[in-house]
PDB file of C-alpha atoms in Angstrom:
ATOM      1  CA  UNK P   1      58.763  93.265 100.011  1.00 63.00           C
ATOM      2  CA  UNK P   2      61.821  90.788 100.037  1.00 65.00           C
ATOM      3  CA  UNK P   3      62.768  92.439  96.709  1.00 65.00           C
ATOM      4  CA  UNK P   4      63.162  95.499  98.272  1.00 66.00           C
ATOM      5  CA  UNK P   5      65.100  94.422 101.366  1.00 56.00           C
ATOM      6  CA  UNK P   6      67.134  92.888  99.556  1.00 55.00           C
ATOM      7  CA  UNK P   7      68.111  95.603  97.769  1.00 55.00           C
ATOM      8  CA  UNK P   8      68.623  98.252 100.403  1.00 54.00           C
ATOM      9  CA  UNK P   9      70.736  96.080 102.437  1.00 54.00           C
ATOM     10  CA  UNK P  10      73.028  95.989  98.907  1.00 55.00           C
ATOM     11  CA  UNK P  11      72.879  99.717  99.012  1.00 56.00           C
ATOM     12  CA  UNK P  12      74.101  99.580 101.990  1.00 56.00           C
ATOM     13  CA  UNK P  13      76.691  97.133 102.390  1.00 54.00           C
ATOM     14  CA  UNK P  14      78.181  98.739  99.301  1.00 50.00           C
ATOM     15  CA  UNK P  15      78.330 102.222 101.207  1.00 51.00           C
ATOM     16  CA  UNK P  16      80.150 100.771 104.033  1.00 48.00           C
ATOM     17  CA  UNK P  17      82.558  99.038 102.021  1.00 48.00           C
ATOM     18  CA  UNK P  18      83.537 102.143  99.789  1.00 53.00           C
ATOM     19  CA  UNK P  19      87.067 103.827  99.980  1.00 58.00           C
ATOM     20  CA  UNK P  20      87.518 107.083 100.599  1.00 64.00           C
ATOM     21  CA  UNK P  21      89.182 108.847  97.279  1.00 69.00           C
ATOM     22  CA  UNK P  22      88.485 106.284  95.060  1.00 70.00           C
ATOM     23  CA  UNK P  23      86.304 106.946  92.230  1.00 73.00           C
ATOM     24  CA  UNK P  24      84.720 104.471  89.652  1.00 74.00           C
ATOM     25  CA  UNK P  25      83.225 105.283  86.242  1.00 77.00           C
ATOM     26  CA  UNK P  26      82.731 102.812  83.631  1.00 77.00           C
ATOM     27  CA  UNK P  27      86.023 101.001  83.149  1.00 75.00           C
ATOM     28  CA  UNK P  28      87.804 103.970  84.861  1.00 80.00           C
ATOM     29  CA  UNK P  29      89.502 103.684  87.953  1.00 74.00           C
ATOM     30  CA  UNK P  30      90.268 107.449  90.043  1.00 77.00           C
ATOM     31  CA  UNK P  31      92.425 107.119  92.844  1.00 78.00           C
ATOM     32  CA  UNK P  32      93.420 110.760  94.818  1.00 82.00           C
ATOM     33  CA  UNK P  33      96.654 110.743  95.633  1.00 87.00           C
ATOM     34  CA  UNK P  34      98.235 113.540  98.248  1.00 91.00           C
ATOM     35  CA  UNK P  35     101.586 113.519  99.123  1.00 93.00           C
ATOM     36  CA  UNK P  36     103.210 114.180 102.511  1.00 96.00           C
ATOM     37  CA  UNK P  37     102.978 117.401 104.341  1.00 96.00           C
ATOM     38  CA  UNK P  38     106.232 119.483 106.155  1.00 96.00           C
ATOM     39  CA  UNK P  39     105.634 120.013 109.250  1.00 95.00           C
ATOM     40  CA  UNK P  40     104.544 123.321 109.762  1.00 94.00           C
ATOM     41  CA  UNK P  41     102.843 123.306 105.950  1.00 94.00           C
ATOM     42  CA  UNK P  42      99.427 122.143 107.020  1.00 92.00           C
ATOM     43  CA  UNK P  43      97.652 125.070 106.608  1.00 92.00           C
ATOM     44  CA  UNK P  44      99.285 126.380 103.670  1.00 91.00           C
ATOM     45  CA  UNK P  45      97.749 126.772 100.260  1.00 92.00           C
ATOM     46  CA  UNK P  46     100.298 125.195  98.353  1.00 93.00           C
ATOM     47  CA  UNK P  47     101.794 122.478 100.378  1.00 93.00           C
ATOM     48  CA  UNK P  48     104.298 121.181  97.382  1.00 92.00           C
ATOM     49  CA  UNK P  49     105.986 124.542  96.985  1.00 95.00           C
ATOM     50  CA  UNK P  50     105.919 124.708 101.068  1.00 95.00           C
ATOM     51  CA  UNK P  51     107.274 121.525 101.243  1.00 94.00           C
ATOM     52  CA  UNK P  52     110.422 122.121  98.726  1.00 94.00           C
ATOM     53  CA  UNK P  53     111.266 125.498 100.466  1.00 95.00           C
ATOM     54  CA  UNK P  54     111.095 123.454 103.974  1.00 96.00           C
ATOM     55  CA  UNK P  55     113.576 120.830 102.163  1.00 94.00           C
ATOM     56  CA  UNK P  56     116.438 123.284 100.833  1.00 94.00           C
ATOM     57  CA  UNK P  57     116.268 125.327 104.255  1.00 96.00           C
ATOM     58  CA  UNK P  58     116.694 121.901 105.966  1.00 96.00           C
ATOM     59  CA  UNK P  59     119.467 121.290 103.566  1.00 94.00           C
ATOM     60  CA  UNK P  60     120.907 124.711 104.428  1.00 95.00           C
ATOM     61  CA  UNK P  61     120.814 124.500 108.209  1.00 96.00           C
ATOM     62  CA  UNK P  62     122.101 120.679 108.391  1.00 96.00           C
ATOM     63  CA  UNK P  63     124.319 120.021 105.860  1.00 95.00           C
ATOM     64  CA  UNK P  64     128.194 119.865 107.625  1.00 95.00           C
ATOM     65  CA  UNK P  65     130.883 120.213 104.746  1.00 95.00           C
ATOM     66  CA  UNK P  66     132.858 117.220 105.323  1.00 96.00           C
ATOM     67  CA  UNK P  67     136.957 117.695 104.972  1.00 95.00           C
ATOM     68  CA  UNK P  68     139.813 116.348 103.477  1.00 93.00           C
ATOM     69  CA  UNK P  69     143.476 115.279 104.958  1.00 93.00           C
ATOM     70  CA  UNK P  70     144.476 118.682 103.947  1.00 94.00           C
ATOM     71  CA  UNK P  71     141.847 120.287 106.136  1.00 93.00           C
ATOM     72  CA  UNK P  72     139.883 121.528 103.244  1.00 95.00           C
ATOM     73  CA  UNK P  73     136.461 121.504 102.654  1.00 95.00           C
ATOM     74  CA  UNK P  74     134.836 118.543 100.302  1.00 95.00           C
ATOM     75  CA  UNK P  75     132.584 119.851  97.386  1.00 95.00           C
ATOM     76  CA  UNK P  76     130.793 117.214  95.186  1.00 95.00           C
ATOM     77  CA  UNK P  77     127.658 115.620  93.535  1.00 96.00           C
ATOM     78  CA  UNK P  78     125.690 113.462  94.665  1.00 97.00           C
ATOM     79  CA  UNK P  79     122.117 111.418  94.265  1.00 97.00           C
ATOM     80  CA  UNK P  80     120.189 110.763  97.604  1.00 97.00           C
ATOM     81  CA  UNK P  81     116.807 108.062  96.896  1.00 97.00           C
ATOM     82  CA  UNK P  82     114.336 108.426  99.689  1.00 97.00           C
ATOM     83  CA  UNK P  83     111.287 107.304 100.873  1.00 97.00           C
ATOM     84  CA  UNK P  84     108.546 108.740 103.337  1.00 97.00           C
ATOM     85  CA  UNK P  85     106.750 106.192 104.551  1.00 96.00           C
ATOM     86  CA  UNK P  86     103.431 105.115 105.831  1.00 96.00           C
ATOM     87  CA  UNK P  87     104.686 106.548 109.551  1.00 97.00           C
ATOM     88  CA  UNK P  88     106.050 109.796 107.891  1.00 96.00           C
ATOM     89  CA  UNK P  89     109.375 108.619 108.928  1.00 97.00           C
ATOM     90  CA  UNK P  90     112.187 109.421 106.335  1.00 96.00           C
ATOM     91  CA  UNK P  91     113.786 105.978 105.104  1.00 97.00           C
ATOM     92  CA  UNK P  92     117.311 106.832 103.066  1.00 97.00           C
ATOM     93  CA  UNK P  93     117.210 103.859 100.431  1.00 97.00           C
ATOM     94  CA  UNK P  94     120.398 104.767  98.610  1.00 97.00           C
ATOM     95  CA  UNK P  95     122.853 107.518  98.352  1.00 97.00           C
ATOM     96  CA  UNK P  96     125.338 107.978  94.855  1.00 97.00           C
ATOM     97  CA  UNK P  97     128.103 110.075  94.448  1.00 96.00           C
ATOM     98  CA  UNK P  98     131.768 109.961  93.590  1.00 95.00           C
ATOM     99  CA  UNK P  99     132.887 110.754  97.392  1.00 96.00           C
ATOM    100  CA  UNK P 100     132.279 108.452 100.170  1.00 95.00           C
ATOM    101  CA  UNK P 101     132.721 111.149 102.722  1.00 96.00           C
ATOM    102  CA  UNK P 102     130.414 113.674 100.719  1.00 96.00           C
ATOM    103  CA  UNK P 103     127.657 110.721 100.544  1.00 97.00           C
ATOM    104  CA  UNK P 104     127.695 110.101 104.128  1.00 96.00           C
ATOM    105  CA  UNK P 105     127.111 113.826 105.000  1.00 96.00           C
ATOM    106  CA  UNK P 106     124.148 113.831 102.587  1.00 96.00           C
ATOM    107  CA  UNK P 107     122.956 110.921 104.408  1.00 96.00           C
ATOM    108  CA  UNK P 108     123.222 112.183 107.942  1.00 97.00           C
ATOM    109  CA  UNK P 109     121.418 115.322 106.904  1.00 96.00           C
ATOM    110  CA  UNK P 110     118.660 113.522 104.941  1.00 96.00           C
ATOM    111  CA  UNK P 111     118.007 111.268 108.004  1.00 96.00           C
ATOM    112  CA  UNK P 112     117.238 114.651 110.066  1.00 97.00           C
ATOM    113  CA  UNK P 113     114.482 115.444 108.621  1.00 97.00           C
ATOM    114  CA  UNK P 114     111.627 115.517 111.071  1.00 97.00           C
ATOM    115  CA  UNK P 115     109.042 113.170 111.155  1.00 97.00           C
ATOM    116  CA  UNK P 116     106.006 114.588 109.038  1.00 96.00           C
ATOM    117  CA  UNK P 117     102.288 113.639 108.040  1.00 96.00           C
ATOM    118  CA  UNK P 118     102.642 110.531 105.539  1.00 96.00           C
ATOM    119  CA  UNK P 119     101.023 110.414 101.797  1.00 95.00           C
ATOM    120  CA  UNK P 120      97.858 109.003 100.715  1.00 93.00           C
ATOM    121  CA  UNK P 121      96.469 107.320  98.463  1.00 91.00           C
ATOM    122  CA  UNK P 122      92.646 106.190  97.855  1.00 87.00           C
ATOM    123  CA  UNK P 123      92.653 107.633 101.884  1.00 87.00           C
ATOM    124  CA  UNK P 124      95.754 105.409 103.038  1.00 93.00           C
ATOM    125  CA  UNK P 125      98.463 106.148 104.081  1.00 95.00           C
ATOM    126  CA  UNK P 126     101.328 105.023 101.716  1.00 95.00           C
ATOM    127  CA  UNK P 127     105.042 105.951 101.418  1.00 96.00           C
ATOM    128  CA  UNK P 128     106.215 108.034  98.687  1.00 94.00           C
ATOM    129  CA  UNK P 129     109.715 107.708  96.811  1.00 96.00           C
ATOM    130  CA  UNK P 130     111.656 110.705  96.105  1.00 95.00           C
ATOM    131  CA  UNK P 131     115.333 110.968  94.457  1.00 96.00           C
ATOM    132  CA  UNK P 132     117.197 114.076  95.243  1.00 95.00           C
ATOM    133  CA  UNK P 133     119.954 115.168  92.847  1.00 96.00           C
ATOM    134  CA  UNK P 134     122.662 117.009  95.415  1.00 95.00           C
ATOM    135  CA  UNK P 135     125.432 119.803  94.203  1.00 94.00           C
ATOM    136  CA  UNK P 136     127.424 120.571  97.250  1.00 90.00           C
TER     137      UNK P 136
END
């Protein structure tokens, strides 16, 4: 009778302590992995082509052409590295480009984007890196 006790109350200990999304077989480790979700893109189908078409019409809308001394407007490359983290907040960790004034307005836009629901991983949330390669 202890036998069994003992047992269940494995069973069950192990139960509670299991992780949502994590899968073990054999030597094999399976961790689901999601990443975050555009506002508004919750209940679509496919969230990663939802979220890329929510990211180049935020681009559109918010992007302000710096200028030059002459008045003109500044075109240019540039290389924005971001991060969404565990809030959903956007965090800009770098921003590359030959033109100071070009990399600032690629900044300001990126740090417009609205807050959104975070990534996960093995049922956490966890931030998620992203580098966007800019022509503007």
């Amino acid at each position: 009778m202890k036998k069994i006790l003992v047992v269940l109350l494995l069973f069950t200990g192990a139960i509670g302590l299991a992780q949502e999304g994590v899968k073990v077989k054999g030597n094999t480790i399976t961790v689901k992995e999601s990443a975050p979700v555009w506002p508004g893109c919750e209940s679509s189908d496919d969230k990663k082509q939802c979220f890329n078409q929510q990211l180049m019409q935020h681009i559109k809308e918010n992007y302000k052409y710096p200028r030059n001394e002459a008045g003109d407007f500044l075109r240019g490359k540039t290389t924005v590295a971001l991060a969404i983290d565990e809030k959903g907040s956007v965090v800009v960790r770098s921003v590359k480009g030959e033109n100071a004034k070009i990399n600032e307005a690629a900044e300001t836009m990126i740090r417009k984007i609205p807050k959104m629901q975070p990534g996960m991983k093995g049922g956490k949330p966890t931030s998620i890196k992203y580098t966007i390669p800019l022509t503007l």
